[in-house]
């Protein structure tokens, strides 16, 4: 993985079996998303997408804060072109999480604010410590959290999202679970165990099925019900034809453990 061996890397990479962990490692700056950190994340996500042996990704962070958003020290007095470049790179990272073939689990141990809240919301699953919190407080410094809003309004009710965006208040982990931003809330000392339960469950699945399913989950939510069913029929057909599906069906009928081949799925033309 790019940068994995660098002593100056802001993102640490650890691999265990079919799972890969990316850890934001800039605790002295509250894991702020500097341009260098965003660049590292973008490179890692690109490499992960091509590695069929990885079936699940965990996004974690060091220190008491998960991610405080953009590095404000880099955001003062920039040119229009520089601002656009920064937000475009951040957007590529967020969309990279969504477009990654592998499911991504956010392990949120502390506060996630602004683009840090966006980072968690852009992941497929979120496990949070009961001491964690989520906020989009940009309005307090005259910078409305417009880009963090994009994944936020896709995972929480509109009125709740608007309240978070207009007030900038911190939503507790318990409330984040209630509104659908978080899947599970556990005590801090149980966070790794809760994440590992998801990792193990997902790692047992076919990479082909995971890729088809993740892509379908987001794509079909953006179209009408009729169009969604039309696309779903084609996706299910291609999935059924895949080697892993035939192997999985055979293994179930023969009462044995399936042996996945992880061939890249074919997606119907748009």
Coordinates of N, CA and C in Angstrom, one line a residue, residues 1-2 22 39-51 92-93 96-97 100-102 264:
X1 N 0.8 -1.2 0.0 CA 0.0 0.0 0.0 C 0.9 1.3 0.0
X2 N 0.5 2.3 -0.7 CA 1.3 3.5 -0.8 C 1.4 4.1 0.6
X22 N -7.3 1.2 7.9 CA -6.7 2.5 7.7 C -6.9 3.3 9.0
X39 N -4.5 13.2 0.4 CA -3.8 12.6 -0.7 C -3.4 11.1 -0.3
X40 N -3.0 10.9 0.9 CA -2.7 9.5 1.3 C -3.9 8.6 1.3
X41 N -5.0 9.2 1.8 CA -6.3 8.4 1.8 C -6.7 8.1 0.3
X42 N -6.6 9.0 -0.5 CA -7.0 8.8 -1.9 C -6.1 7.7 -2.6
X43 N -4.8 7.7 -2.3 CA -3.9 6.7 -2.9 C -4.2 5.3 -2.3
X44 N -4.5 5.3 -1.0 CA -4.8 4.0 -0.4 C -6.1 3.4 -0.9
X45 N -7.1 4.2 -1.0 CA -8.4 3.8 -1.5 C -8.3 3.2 -3.0
X46 N -7.5 3.9 -3.8 CA -7.3 3.5 -5.1 C -6.6 2.1 -5.2
X47 N -5.6 1.9 -4.3 CA -5.0 0.6 -4.2 C -5.9 -0.5 -3.7
X48 N -6.6 -0.2 -2.7 CA -7.6 -1.2 -2.1 C -8.6 -1.7 -3.1
X49 N -9.1 -0.7 -3.9 CA -10.1 -1.1 -4.9 C -9.6 -2.1 -5.9
X50 N -8.3 -2.2 -6.1 CA -7.8 -3.2 -7.0 C -7.3 -4.5 -6.4
X51 N -7.4 -4.6 -5.1 CA -7.0 -5.8 -4.4 C -8.1 -6.6 -4.0
X92 N -13.4 13.5 -3.7 CA -12.9 12.2 -4.3 C -12.7 11.1 -3.2
X93 N -12.2 11.5 -2.1 CA -12.0 10.6 -1.0 C -13.3 10.1 -0.5
X96 N -14.8 7.9 -3.0 CA -13.9 6.7 -3.0 C -14.4 5.7 -2.0
X97 N -14.8 6.2 -0.8 CA -15.3 5.2 0.2 C -16.6 4.6 -0.3
X100 N -15.8 2.2 -3.3 CA -14.9 1.1 -3.0 C -15.7 -0.2 -3.1
X101 N -15.2 -1.3 -3.8 CA -15.9 -2.5 -3.9 C -16.2 -3.2 -2.5
X102 N -15.3 -2.9 -1.6 CA -15.3 -3.5 -0.2 C -16.2 -2.6 0.7
X264 N -14.2 -10.8 -10.7 CA -14.8 -9.5 -10.7 C -16.1 -9.5 -11.4

